[in-house]
Amino acid sequence: MPNIQYANMSHWKSIPYKQIDNFRDFYYEDKTNSAYYSDWDNILKYQSALGFNGIEIAPWDMADILPLFGSPENFTAFAKERGVEVIGMFHGAHASHDASHFDEAVQSGREAVDTIVRFGGTYMNTCPTQNYFGCGPLSREEVQSCAKVMNEIGRYATDKGVKIGLHNEFFCAINLENHRELIESTDPALVHYCIDTAQISIMGEDLLTFYNDYHDRISTFHLKDTASSAQPDSLRHSQDPEITDDGTRWFWEPGMGTLDLKGLYRALKEHGFKGWMSIEYDGSPDLLASMAMTRYYLDNELRPIYD
């Protein structure tokens, strides 16, 4: 068993079919590549063929998966038949900075944990509250409200065998000025951390320094590259900076940006990290090409350092 197992964070968006029974007839309906990306059967096979044996479900997948498969358990069985297991799901703890939303935020988190358990997953990567624009800067009391919600969800998740990992976006209200304050205000026995290598670097954290400082809190990773580290407050605090109309990409396949990912792998080896690492391709114009490029870089550049 390798020290690191690799998963994909699902960014395929809408997938209208469970399985296309007659691929040839389906292809001849429009003669484009849409047939290759329209069913879970093939998408899970792509993952398995490229050595990504786990999948992290996105919240937006629920609206498609449940009608197609009938239940989380059925999807999990379908994926396992193709060599892929569900490792967890992303969750957004909306408005957790607002003490008046405590019960609502905790209940939403508990329901997400219950869903992950039904999929057989053991990770829930959690954005601690919404975007900076519209609710930042947070007061000291609001940061503590976030921590209180995270601790409560973390207690419930731990009892269910699920690790919750804080997951910060570079444009969140929990941002560079209060990022470490939130982490250190949560209970390390209940609340862990998912390092999104690009998101925290764009926010202004030094990737290697952050990992070395918090290596004992790290539950998993979202691995992706960026060439846009340490963006200014004016951008991180602006409205919807991740979504652009001009084709700007914040995130790149590992090795295509400027992050010291080889240094990260040396640090993983030093601290003996073992567990799952999800690869994220948000922003990619071709998810299958990104998956193959990532597999090549992992096998030839990163895994020889530590795996």
PDB file of C-alpha atoms in Angstrom:
ATOM      1  CA  MET A   1       0.000   0.000   0.000  1.00  0.00           C
ATOM      2  CA  PRO A   2       1.532   3.390  -1.006  1.00  0.00           C
ATOM      3  CA  ASN A   3       1.702   6.209   1.538  1.00  0.00           C
ATOM      4  CA  ILE A   4      -0.540   8.377  -0.674  1.00  0.00           C
ATOM      5  CA  GLN A   5      -3.647   7.255  -2.536  1.00  0.00           C
ATOM      6  CA  TYR A   6      -5.020   9.540  -5.222  1.00  0.00           C
ATOM      7  CA  ALA A   7      -8.578  10.694  -5.859  1.00  0.00           C
ATOM      8  CA  ASN A   8     -10.261  13.194  -8.129  1.00  0.00           C
ATOM      9  CA  MET A   9     -12.443  15.990  -6.880  1.00  0.00           C
ATOM     10  CA  SER A  10     -15.434  15.733  -9.217  1.00  0.00           C
ATOM     11  CA  HIS A  11     -15.694  18.755 -11.515  1.00  0.00           C
ATOM     12  CA  TRP A  12     -17.476  16.988 -14.353  1.00  0.00           C
ATOM     13  CA  LYS A  13     -20.626  18.984 -13.533  1.00  0.00           C
ATOM     14  CA  SER A  14     -23.849  17.661 -15.053  1.00  0.00           C
ATOM     15  CA  ILE A  15     -23.593  14.010 -16.110  1.00  0.00           C
ATOM     16  CA  PRO A  16     -26.981  13.048 -17.555  1.00  0.00           C
ATOM     17  CA  TYR A  17     -26.638   9.256 -17.737  1.00  0.00           C
ATOM     18  CA  LYS A  18     -25.710   6.410 -15.424  1.00  0.00           C
ATOM     19  CA  GLN A  19     -24.558   4.226 -18.293  1.00  0.00           C
ATOM     20  CA  ILE A  20     -24.932   4.488 -22.072  1.00  0.00           C
ATOM     21  CA  ASP A  21     -26.072   1.064 -23.183  1.00  0.00           C
ATOM     22  CA  ASN A  22     -25.240   1.458 -26.858  1.00  0.00           C
ATOM     23  CA  PHE A  23     -22.243   3.771 -27.161  1.00  0.00           C
ATOM     24  CA  ARG A  24     -22.093   3.463 -30.962  1.00  0.00           C
ATOM     25  CA  ASP A  25     -25.692   4.574 -31.499  1.00  0.00           C
ATOM     26  CA  PHE A  26     -25.250   7.372 -28.948  1.00  0.00           C
ATOM     27  CA  TYR A  27     -22.141   8.624 -30.774  1.00  0.00           C
ATOM     28  CA  TYR A  28     -23.937   8.716 -34.124  1.00  0.00           C
ATOM     29  CA  GLU A  29     -26.584  11.053 -32.704  1.00  0.00           C
ATOM     30  CA  ASP A  30     -24.207  13.994 -33.002  1.00  0.00           C
ATOM     31  CA  LYS A  31     -20.751  12.620 -33.937  1.00  0.00           C
ATOM     32  CA  THR A  32     -18.986  14.793 -31.344  1.00  0.00           C
ATOM     33  CA  ASN A  33     -17.056  13.908 -28.225  1.00  0.00           C
ATOM     34  CA  SER A  34     -20.118  14.461 -25.992  1.00  0.00           C
ATOM     35  CA  ALA A  35     -20.701  10.686 -25.835  1.00  0.00           C
ATOM     36  CA  TYR A  36     -17.387  10.284 -24.020  1.00  0.00           C
ATOM     37  CA  TYR A  37     -18.414  12.572 -21.137  1.00  0.00           C
ATOM     38  CA  SER A  38     -22.115  11.870 -20.676  1.00  0.00           C
ATOM     39  CA  ASP A  39     -22.204   8.848 -18.368  1.00  0.00           C
ATOM     40  CA  TRP A  40     -20.737   7.873 -15.008  1.00  0.00           C
ATOM     41  CA  ASP A  41     -19.778   4.471 -16.401  1.00  0.00           C
ATOM     42  CA  ASN A  42     -17.073   5.907 -18.659  1.00  0.00           C
ATOM     43  CA  ILE A  43     -15.996   8.715 -16.331  1.00  0.00           C
ATOM     44  CA  LEU A  44     -15.303   6.284 -13.506  1.00  0.00           C
ATOM     45  CA  LYS A  45     -13.443   4.001 -15.917  1.00  0.00           C
ATOM     46  CA  TYR A  46     -11.233   6.943 -16.988  1.00  0.00           C
ATOM     47  CA  GLN A  47     -10.367   7.498 -13.326  1.00  0.00           C
ATOM     48  CA  SER A  48      -9.594   3.848 -12.711  1.00  0.00           C
ATOM     49  CA  ALA A  49      -7.500   3.536 -15.887  1.00  0.00           C
ATOM     50  CA  LEU A  50      -5.385   6.531 -14.867  1.00  0.00           C
ATOM     51  CA  GLY A  51      -4.819   5.264 -11.336  1.00  0.00           C
ATOM     52  CA  PHE A  52      -7.189   7.562  -9.453  1.00  0.00           C
ATOM     53  CA  ASN A  53      -8.949   5.056  -7.249  1.00  0.00           C
ATOM     54  CA  GLY A  54     -10.972   7.541  -5.215  1.00  0.00           C
ATOM     55  CA  ILE A  55     -13.527  10.227  -5.997  1.00  0.00           C
ATOM     56  CA  GLU A  56     -14.563  13.182  -3.855  1.00  0.00           C
ATOM     57  CA  ILE A  57     -18.178  14.052  -4.557  1.00  0.00           C
ATOM     58  CA  ALA A  58     -19.173  17.666  -5.041  1.00  0.00           C
ATOM     59  CA  PRO A  59     -22.441  18.999  -3.585  1.00  0.00           C
ATOM     60  CA  TRP A  60     -23.630  19.861  -7.078  1.00  0.00           C
ATOM     61  CA  ASP A  61     -23.418  16.153  -8.004  1.00  0.00           C
ATOM     62  CA  MET A  62     -26.305  15.270  -5.703  1.00  0.00           C
ATOM     63  CA  ALA A  63     -29.005  16.569  -8.059  1.00  0.00           C
ATOM     64  CA  ASP A  64     -27.780  14.182 -10.774  1.00  0.00           C
ATOM     65  CA  ILE A  65     -26.509  11.192  -8.790  1.00  0.00           C
ATOM     66  CA  LEU A  66     -29.564  10.561  -6.648  1.00  0.00           C
ATOM     67  CA  PRO A  67     -32.159  10.480  -9.500  1.00  0.00           C
ATOM     68  CA  LEU A  68     -29.827   8.312 -11.632  1.00  0.00           C
ATOM     69  CA  PHE A  69     -28.807   5.811  -8.947  1.00  0.00           C
ATOM     70  CA  GLY A  70     -31.604   6.041  -6.397  1.00  0.00           C
ATOM     71  CA  SER A  71     -29.349   6.252  -3.355  1.00  0.00           C
ATOM     72  CA  PRO A  72     -25.764   7.039  -2.307  1.00  0.00           C
ATOM     73  CA  GLU A  73     -25.243   3.337  -1.590  1.00  0.00           C
ATOM     74  CA  ASN A  74     -26.139   2.394  -5.182  1.00  0.00           C
ATOM     75  CA  PHE A  75     -23.677   4.941  -6.586  1.00  0.00           C
ATOM     76  CA  THR A  76     -20.934   3.636  -4.301  1.00  0.00           C
ATOM     77  CA  ALA A  77     -21.530   0.054  -5.445  1.00  0.00           C
ATOM     78  CA  PHE A  78     -21.513   1.172  -9.117  1.00  0.00           C
ATOM     79  CA  ALA A  79     -18.202   3.016  -8.594  1.00  0.00           C
ATOM     80  CA  LYS A  80     -16.601   0.098  -6.759  1.00  0.00           C
ATOM     81  CA  GLU A  81     -17.417  -2.220  -9.658  1.00  0.00           C
ATOM     82  CA  ARG A  82     -15.216   0.091 -11.755  1.00  0.00           C
ATOM     83  CA  GLY A  83     -12.388   0.268  -9.216  1.00  0.00           C
ATOM     84  CA  VAL A  84     -13.237   3.628  -7.611  1.00  0.00           C
ATOM     85  CA  GLU A  85     -14.317   4.361  -4.031  1.00  0.00           C
ATOM     86  CA  VAL A  86     -16.027   7.478  -2.694  1.00  0.00           C
ATOM     87  CA  ILE A  87     -13.671   9.090  -0.173  1.00  0.00           C
ATOM     88  CA  GLY A  88     -15.794  12.069   0.858  1.00  0.00           C
ATOM     89  CA  MET A  89     -17.596  15.232  -0.136  1.00  0.00           C
ATOM     90  CA  PHE A  90     -17.140  18.992  -0.087  1.00  0.00           C
ATOM     91  CA  HIS A  91     -19.403  21.097   2.122  1.00  0.00           C
ATOM     92  CA  GLY A  92     -19.942  24.813   2.574  1.00  0.00           C
ATOM     93  CA  ALA A  93     -20.837  25.982   6.079  1.00  0.00           C
ATOM     94  CA  HIS A  94     -22.853  28.950   4.890  1.00  0.00           C
ATOM     95  CA  ALA A  95     -23.214  31.872   7.348  1.00  0.00           C
ATOM     96  CA  SER A  96     -21.401  30.087  10.184  1.00  0.00           C
ATOM     97  CA  HIS A  97     -19.811  33.435  11.142  1.00  0.00           C
ATOM     98  CA  ASP A  98     -23.281  34.682  12.127  1.00  0.00           C
ATOM     99  CA  ALA A  99     -24.162  33.439  15.622  1.00  0.00           C
ATOM    100  CA  SER A 100     -27.876  33.657  14.810  1.00  0.00           C
ATOM    101  CA  HIS A 101     -27.329  30.916  12.161  1.00  0.00           C
ATOM    102  CA  PHE A 102     -25.543  28.512  14.558  1.00  0.00           C
ATOM    103  CA  ASP A 103     -28.290  25.863  14.690  1.00  0.00           C
ATOM    104  CA  GLU A 104     -28.903  26.043  10.934  1.00  0.00           C
ATOM    105  CA  ALA A 105     -25.176  25.769  10.068  1.00  0.00           C
ATOM    106  CA  VAL A 106     -24.635  22.846  12.449  1.00  0.00           C
ATOM    107  CA  GLN A 107     -27.708  20.987  11.196  1.00  0.00           C
ATOM    108  CA  SER A 108     -26.604  21.430   7.565  1.00  0.00           C
ATOM    109  CA  GLY A 109     -23.156  20.099   8.466  1.00  0.00           C
ATOM    110  CA  ARG A 110     -24.604  17.090  10.269  1.00  0.00           C
ATOM    111  CA  GLU A 111     -26.823  16.262   7.275  1.00  0.00           C
ATOM    112  CA  ALA A 112     -23.776  16.447   4.983  1.00  0.00           C
ATOM    113  CA  VAL A 113     -21.884  14.072   7.302  1.00  0.00           C
ATOM    114  CA  ASP A 114     -24.806  11.637   7.203  1.00  0.00           C
ATOM    115  CA  THR A 115     -24.771  11.757   3.390  1.00  0.00           C
ATOM    116  CA  ILE A 116     -21.020  11.044   3.297  1.00  0.00           C
ATOM    117  CA  VAL A 117     -21.490   8.073   5.607  1.00  0.00           C
ATOM    118  CA  ARG A 118     -24.092   6.660   3.215  1.00  0.00           C
ATOM    119  CA  PHE A 119     -21.555   6.964   0.367  1.00  0.00           C
ATOM    120  CA  GLY A 120     -18.989   5.149   2.530  1.00  0.00           C
ATOM    121  CA  GLY A 121     -16.702   8.197   2.637  1.00  0.00           C
ATOM    122  CA  THR A 122     -14.571   9.350   5.556  1.00  0.00           C
ATOM    123  CA  TYR A 123     -13.679  12.962   4.652  1.00  0.00           C
ATOM    124  CA  MET A 124     -15.698  16.169   4.588  1.00  0.00           C
ATOM    125  CA  ASN A 125     -13.748  19.194   3.400  1.00  0.00           C
ATOM    126  CA  THR A 126     -15.533  22.262   4.662  1.00  0.00           C
ATOM    127  CA  CYS A 127     -15.412  25.892   3.615  1.00  0.00           C
ATOM    128  CA  PRO A 128     -15.939  27.707   6.933  1.00  0.00           C
ATOM    129  CA  THR A 129     -18.272  30.455   5.664  1.00  0.00           C
ATOM    130  CA  GLN A 130     -19.109  32.437   2.555  1.00  0.00           C
ATOM    131  CA  ASN A 131     -17.185  34.943   0.435  1.00  0.00           C
ATOM    132  CA  TYR A 132     -15.403  37.983   1.865  1.00  0.00           C
ATOM    133  CA  PHE A 133     -17.380  40.317  -0.405  1.00  0.00           C
ATOM    134  CA  GLY A 134     -20.625  41.129   1.342  1.00  0.00           C
ATOM    135  CA  CYS A 135     -19.669  39.984   4.853  1.00  0.00           C
ATOM    136  CA  GLY A 136     -15.979  40.793   5.468  1.00  0.00           C
ATOM    137  CA  PRO A 137     -14.016  41.874   7.379  1.00  0.00           C
ATOM    138  CA  LEU A 138     -15.131  39.525  10.145  1.00  0.00           C
ATOM    139  CA  SER A 139     -14.971  40.657  13.745  1.00  0.00           C
ATOM    140  CA  ARG A 140     -13.186  38.585  16.394  1.00  0.00           C
ATOM    141  CA  GLU A 141     -16.603  37.380  17.592  1.00  0.00           C
ATOM    142  CA  GLU A 142     -17.595  36.284  14.082  1.00  0.00           C
ATOM    143  CA  VAL A 143     -14.396  34.248  13.666  1.00  0.00           C
ATOM    144  CA  GLN A 144     -15.142  32.567  16.984  1.00  0.00           C
ATOM    145  CA  SER A 145     -18.672  31.807  15.769  1.00  0.00           C
ATOM    146  CA  CYS A 146     -17.144  29.994  12.776  1.00  0.00           C
ATOM    147  CA  ALA A 147     -14.891  28.020  15.127  1.00  0.00           C
ATOM    148  CA  LYS A 148     -17.834  27.097  17.331  1.00  0.00           C
ATOM    149  CA  VAL A 149     -19.767  25.719  14.340  1.00  0.00           C
ATOM    150  CA  MET A 150     -16.730  23.791  13.085  1.00  0.00           C
ATOM    151  CA  ASN A 151     -16.146  22.231  16.503  1.00  0.00           C
ATOM    152  CA  GLU A 152     -19.764  21.140  16.751  1.00  0.00           C
ATOM    153  CA  ILE A 153     -19.829  19.631  13.245  1.00  0.00           C
ATOM    154  CA  GLY A 154     -16.427  18.082  13.928  1.00  0.00           C
ATOM    155  CA  ARG A 155     -17.713  16.415  17.108  1.00  0.00           C
ATOM    156  CA  TYR A 156     -20.652  14.886  15.214  1.00  0.00           C
ATOM    157  CA  ALA A 157     -18.420  13.846  12.279  1.00  0.00           C
ATOM    158  CA  THR A 158     -15.814  12.223  14.532  1.00  0.00           C
ATOM    159  CA  ASP A 159     -18.513  10.140  16.196  1.00  0.00           C
ATOM    160  CA  LYS A 160     -19.571   8.960  12.709  1.00  0.00           C
ATOM    161  CA  GLY A 161     -16.005   8.098  11.610  1.00  0.00           C
ATOM    162  CA  VAL A 162     -15.636  11.154   9.347  1.00  0.00           C
ATOM    163  CA  LYS A 163     -12.798  13.709   9.457  1.00  0.00           C
ATOM    164  CA  ILE A 164     -13.785  17.267   8.668  1.00  0.00           C
ATOM    165  CA  GLY A 165     -11.028  19.398   7.169  1.00  0.00           C
ATOM    166  CA  LEU A 166     -11.182  23.173   6.963  1.00  0.00           C
ATOM    167  CA  HIS A 167     -10.864  24.214   3.326  1.00  0.00           C
ATOM    168  CA  ASN A 168     -10.234  27.853   2.604  1.00  0.00           C
ATOM    169  CA  GLU A 169     -10.878  29.548  -0.714  1.00  0.00           C
ATOM    170  CA  PHE A 170      -8.725  32.595  -1.492  1.00  0.00           C
ATOM    171  CA  PHE A 171     -11.817  34.814  -1.650  1.00  0.00           C
ATOM    172  CA  CYS A 172     -13.499  33.699   1.597  1.00  0.00           C
ATOM    173  CA  ALA A 173     -14.345  35.834   4.617  1.00  0.00           C
ATOM    174  CA  ILE A 174     -11.899  33.617   6.491  1.00  0.00           C
ATOM    175  CA  ASN A 175      -8.903  35.026   4.659  1.00  0.00           C
ATOM    176  CA  LEU A 176      -5.236  35.758   5.192  1.00  0.00           C
ATOM    177  CA  GLU A 177      -5.904  38.108   8.136  1.00  0.00           C
ATOM    178  CA  ASN A 178      -7.859  35.500  10.168  1.00  0.00           C
ATOM    179  CA  HIS A 179      -6.926  32.172   8.569  1.00  0.00           C
ATOM    180  CA  ARG A 180      -4.631  30.921  11.323  1.00  0.00           C
ATOM    181  CA  GLU A 181      -6.806  32.466  14.038  1.00  0.00           C
ATOM    182  CA  LEU A 182      -9.685  30.217  12.946  1.00  0.00           C
ATOM    183  CA  ILE A 183      -7.515  27.089  12.773  1.00  0.00           C
ATOM    184  CA  GLU A 184      -6.106  27.718  16.238  1.00  0.00           C
ATOM    185  CA  SER A 185      -9.579  28.433  17.642  1.00  0.00           C
ATOM    186  CA  THR A 186     -10.820  24.967  16.691  1.00  0.00           C
ATOM    187  CA  ASP A 187     -10.297  21.726  18.589  1.00  0.00           C
ATOM    188  CA  PRO A 188      -7.475  19.759  16.906  1.00  0.00           C
ATOM    189  CA  ALA A 189      -9.078  16.482  17.995  1.00  0.00           C
ATOM    190  CA  LEU A 190     -12.287  17.335  16.095  1.00  0.00           C
ATOM    191  CA  VAL A 191     -11.351  19.706  13.270  1.00  0.00           C
ATOM    192  CA  HIS A 192      -8.588  18.954  10.782  1.00  0.00           C
ATOM    193  CA  TYR A 193      -7.382  20.791   7.681  1.00  0.00           C
ATOM    194  CA  CYS A 194      -7.522  20.083   3.942  1.00  0.00           C
ATOM    195  CA  ILE A 195      -4.731  21.998   2.217  1.00  0.00           C
ATOM    196  CA  ASP A 196      -5.848  23.282  -1.167  1.00  0.00           C
ATOM    197  CA  THR A 197      -2.334  24.014  -2.381  1.00  0.00           C
ATOM    198  CA  ALA A 198      -3.361  26.698  -4.883  1.00  0.00           C
ATOM    199  CA  GLN A 199      -6.096  28.382  -2.836  1.00  0.00           C
ATOM    200  CA  ILE A 200      -3.948  29.012   0.239  1.00  0.00           C
ATOM    201  CA  SER A 201      -1.027  30.172  -1.935  1.00  0.00           C
ATOM    202  CA  ILE A 202      -3.172  32.678  -3.825  1.00  0.00           C
ATOM    203  CA  MET A 203      -4.458  33.851  -0.441  1.00  0.00           C
ATOM    204  CA  GLY A 204      -0.885  34.595   0.638  1.00  0.00           C
ATOM    205  CA  GLU A 205       0.225  31.648   2.753  1.00  0.00           C
ATOM    206  CA  ASP A 206       3.606  30.147   1.848  1.00  0.00           C
ATOM    207  CA  LEU A 207       2.738  26.536   0.998  1.00  0.00           C
ATOM    208  CA  LEU A 208       5.754  24.858   2.588  1.00  0.00           C
ATOM    209  CA  THR A 209       5.733  27.056   5.708  1.00  0.00           C
ATOM    210  CA  PHE A 210       2.018  26.427   6.218  1.00  0.00           C
ATOM    211  CA  TYR A 211       2.365  22.662   5.819  1.00  0.00           C
ATOM    212  CA  ASN A 212       5.325  22.496   8.178  1.00  0.00           C
ATOM    213  CA  ASP A 213       3.449  24.596  10.759  1.00  0.00           C
ATOM    214  CA  TYR A 214       0.239  22.525  10.607  1.00  0.00           C
ATOM    215  CA  HIS A 215       1.373  19.099   9.375  1.00  0.00           C
ATOM    216  CA  ASP A 216      -0.172  17.399  12.384  1.00  0.00           C
ATOM    217  CA  ARG A 217      -3.621  18.886  11.534  1.00  0.00           C
ATOM    218  CA  ILE A 218      -3.666  17.850   7.862  1.00  0.00           C
ATOM    219  CA  SER A 219      -6.340  15.301   6.967  1.00  0.00           C
ATOM    220  CA  THR A 220      -6.053  15.489   3.166  1.00  0.00           C
ATOM    221  CA  PHE A 221      -5.144  17.723   0.228  1.00  0.00           C
ATOM    222  CA  HIS A 222      -6.640  19.313  -2.827  1.00  0.00           C
ATOM    223  CA  LEU A 223      -3.557  19.287  -5.051  1.00  0.00           C
ATOM    224  CA  LYS A 224      -3.364  21.805  -7.883  1.00  0.00           C
ATOM    225  CA  ASP A 225      -0.863  24.370  -9.116  1.00  0.00           C
ATOM    226  CA  THR A 226      -1.104  28.134  -9.543  1.00  0.00           C
ATOM    227  CA  ALA A 227       0.981  30.886 -11.077  1.00  0.00           C
ATOM    228  CA  SER A 228      -0.829  33.594  -9.087  1.00  0.00           C
ATOM    229  CA  SER A 229       0.413  33.332  -5.498  1.00  0.00           C
ATOM    230  CA  ALA A 230      -0.082  36.116  -2.940  1.00  0.00           C
ATOM    231  CA  GLN A 231      -2.759  38.225  -4.603  1.00  0.00           C
ATOM    232  CA  PRO A 232      -3.532  41.620  -3.025  1.00  0.00           C
ATOM    233  CA  ASP A 233      -6.437  42.304  -0.658  1.00  0.00           C
ATOM    234  CA  SER A 234      -8.204  44.321  -3.358  1.00  0.00           C
ATOM    235  CA  LEU A 235      -8.575  41.162  -5.473  1.00  0.00           C
ATOM    236  CA  ARG A 236      -9.193  38.587  -2.727  1.00  0.00           C
ATOM    237  CA  HIS A 237     -11.868  40.793  -1.171  1.00  0.00           C
ATOM    238  CA  SER A 238     -13.621  41.578  -4.463  1.00  0.00           C
ATOM    239  CA  GLN A 239     -16.875  40.112  -5.728  1.00  0.00           C
ATOM    240  CA  ASP A 240     -16.584  36.598  -7.260  1.00  0.00           C
ATOM    241  CA  PRO A 241     -12.876  36.851  -8.242  1.00  0.00           C
ATOM    242  CA  GLU A 242     -12.641  33.133  -9.100  1.00  0.00           C
ATOM    243  CA  ILE A 243     -15.161  33.560 -11.894  1.00  0.00           C
ATOM    244  CA  THR A 244     -13.862  35.606 -14.811  1.00  0.00           C
ATOM    245  CA  ASP A 245     -15.152  36.277 -18.313  1.00  0.00           C
ATOM    246  CA  ASP A 246     -11.724  36.765 -19.875  1.00  0.00           C
ATOM    247  CA  GLY A 247     -10.446  33.198 -19.595  1.00  0.00           C
ATOM    248  CA  THR A 248      -8.188  33.861 -16.600  1.00  0.00           C
ATOM    249  CA  ARG A 249      -7.166  30.618 -14.911  1.00  0.00           C
ATOM    250  CA  TRP A 250      -6.167  30.633 -11.279  1.00  0.00           C
ATOM    251  CA  PHE A 251      -5.528  26.897 -11.150  1.00  0.00           C
ATOM    252  CA  TRP A 252      -3.286  24.664 -13.249  1.00  0.00           C
ATOM    253  CA  GLU A 253      -2.314  21.016 -13.433  1.00  0.00           C
ATOM    254  CA  PRO A 254       0.564  20.077 -11.057  1.00  0.00           C
ATOM    255  CA  GLY A 255       3.840  21.164 -12.659  1.00  0.00           C
ATOM    256  CA  MET A 256       2.208  23.780 -14.916  1.00  0.00           C
ATOM    257  CA  GLY A 257       2.340  26.600 -12.365  1.00  0.00           C
ATOM    258  CA  THR A 258       4.989  27.962 -10.011  1.00  0.00           C
ATOM    259  CA  LEU A 259       4.325  26.171  -6.697  1.00  0.00           C
ATOM    260  CA  ASP A 260       7.178  24.176  -5.161  1.00  0.00           C
ATOM    261  CA  LEU A 261       5.307  20.869  -5.246  1.00  0.00           C
ATOM    262  CA  LYS A 262       8.544  18.882  -5.164  1.00  0.00           C
ATOM    263  CA  GLY A 263       9.403  20.719  -1.952  1.00  0.00           C
ATOM    264  CA  LEU A 264       5.946  19.804  -0.625  1.00  0.00           C
ATOM    265  CA  TYR A 265       6.585  16.121  -1.360  1.00  0.00           C
ATOM    266  CA  ARG A 266       9.927  16.312   0.465  1.00  0.00           C
ATOM    267  CA  ALA A 267       8.037  17.774   3.442  1.00  0.00           C
ATOM    268  CA  LEU A 268       5.386  15.034   3.190  1.00  0.00           C
ATOM    269  CA  LYS A 269       8.195  12.499   3.401  1.00  0.00           C
ATOM    270  CA  GLU A 270       9.792  14.294   6.354  1.00  0.00           C
ATOM    271  CA  HIS A 271       6.512  14.279   8.310  1.00  0.00           C
ATOM    272  CA  GLY A 272       5.405  10.835   7.105  1.00  0.00           C
ATOM    273  CA  PHE A 273       2.032  11.862   5.643  1.00  0.00           C
ATOM    274  CA  LYS A 274      -0.197   8.901   4.839  1.00  0.00           C
ATOM    275  CA  GLY A 275      -3.667   9.138   3.359  1.00  0.00           C
ATOM    276  CA  TRP A 276      -5.729  10.372   0.434  1.00  0.00           C
ATOM    277  CA  MET A 277      -4.900  13.297  -1.808  1.00  0.00           C
ATOM    278  CA  SER A 278      -7.536  14.674  -4.204  1.00  0.00           C
ATOM    279  CA  ILE A 279      -6.529  16.321  -7.451  1.00  0.00           C
ATOM    280  CA  GLU A 280      -8.644  19.283  -8.559  1.00  0.00           C
ATOM    281  CA  TYR A 281      -8.987  20.510 -12.138  1.00  0.00           C
ATOM    282  CA  ASP A 282     -11.348  23.466 -11.690  1.00  0.00           C
ATOM    283  CA  GLY A 283     -10.752  25.853 -14.551  1.00  0.00           C
ATOM    284  CA  SER A 284      -9.479  23.188 -16.944  1.00  0.00           C
ATOM    285  CA  PRO A 285     -10.884  23.283 -20.504  1.00  0.00           C
ATOM    286  CA  ASP A 286     -10.427  19.481 -20.757  1.00  0.00           C
ATOM    287  CA  LEU A 287     -10.799  17.444 -17.564  1.00  0.00           C
ATOM    288  CA  LEU A 288      -9.639  14.152 -19.104  1.00  0.00           C
ATOM    289  CA  ALA A 289      -6.489  15.756 -20.559  1.00  0.00           C
ATOM    290  CA  SER A 290      -5.793  17.380 -17.177  1.00  0.00           C
ATOM    291  CA  MET A 291      -6.190  14.011 -15.457  1.00  0.00           C
ATOM    292  CA  ALA A 292      -3.686  12.372 -17.827  1.00  0.00           C
ATOM    293  CA  MET A 293      -1.178  15.258 -17.534  1.00  0.00           C
ATOM    294  CA  THR A 294      -1.427  15.031 -13.756  1.00  0.00           C
ATOM    295  CA  ARG A 295      -0.856  11.278 -13.729  1.00  0.00           C
ATOM    296  CA  TYR A 296       2.305  11.719 -15.820  1.00  0.00           C
ATOM    297  CA  TYR A 297       3.659  14.425 -13.467  1.00  0.00           C
ATOM    298  CA  LEU A 298       2.809  12.412 -10.382  1.00  0.00           C
ATOM    299  CA  ASP A 299       4.511   9.269 -11.657  1.00  0.00           C
ATOM    300  CA  ASN A 300       7.612  10.943 -13.059  1.00  0.00           C
ATOM    301  CA  GLU A 301       8.244  13.925 -10.762  1.00  0.00           C
ATOM    302  CA  LEU A 302       6.429  13.667  -7.419  1.00  0.00           C
ATOM    303  CA  ARG A 303       5.913  10.006  -6.529  1.00  0.00           C
ATOM    304  CA  PRO A 304       9.661   9.197  -6.842  1.00  0.00           C
ATOM    305  CA  ILE A 305      10.217  11.730  -4.007  1.00  0.00           C
ATOM    306  CA  TYR A 306       7.603  10.203  -1.695  1.00  0.00           C
ATOM    307  CA  ASP A 307       4.753   7.820  -2.197  1.00  0.00           C
TER     308      ASP A 307
END
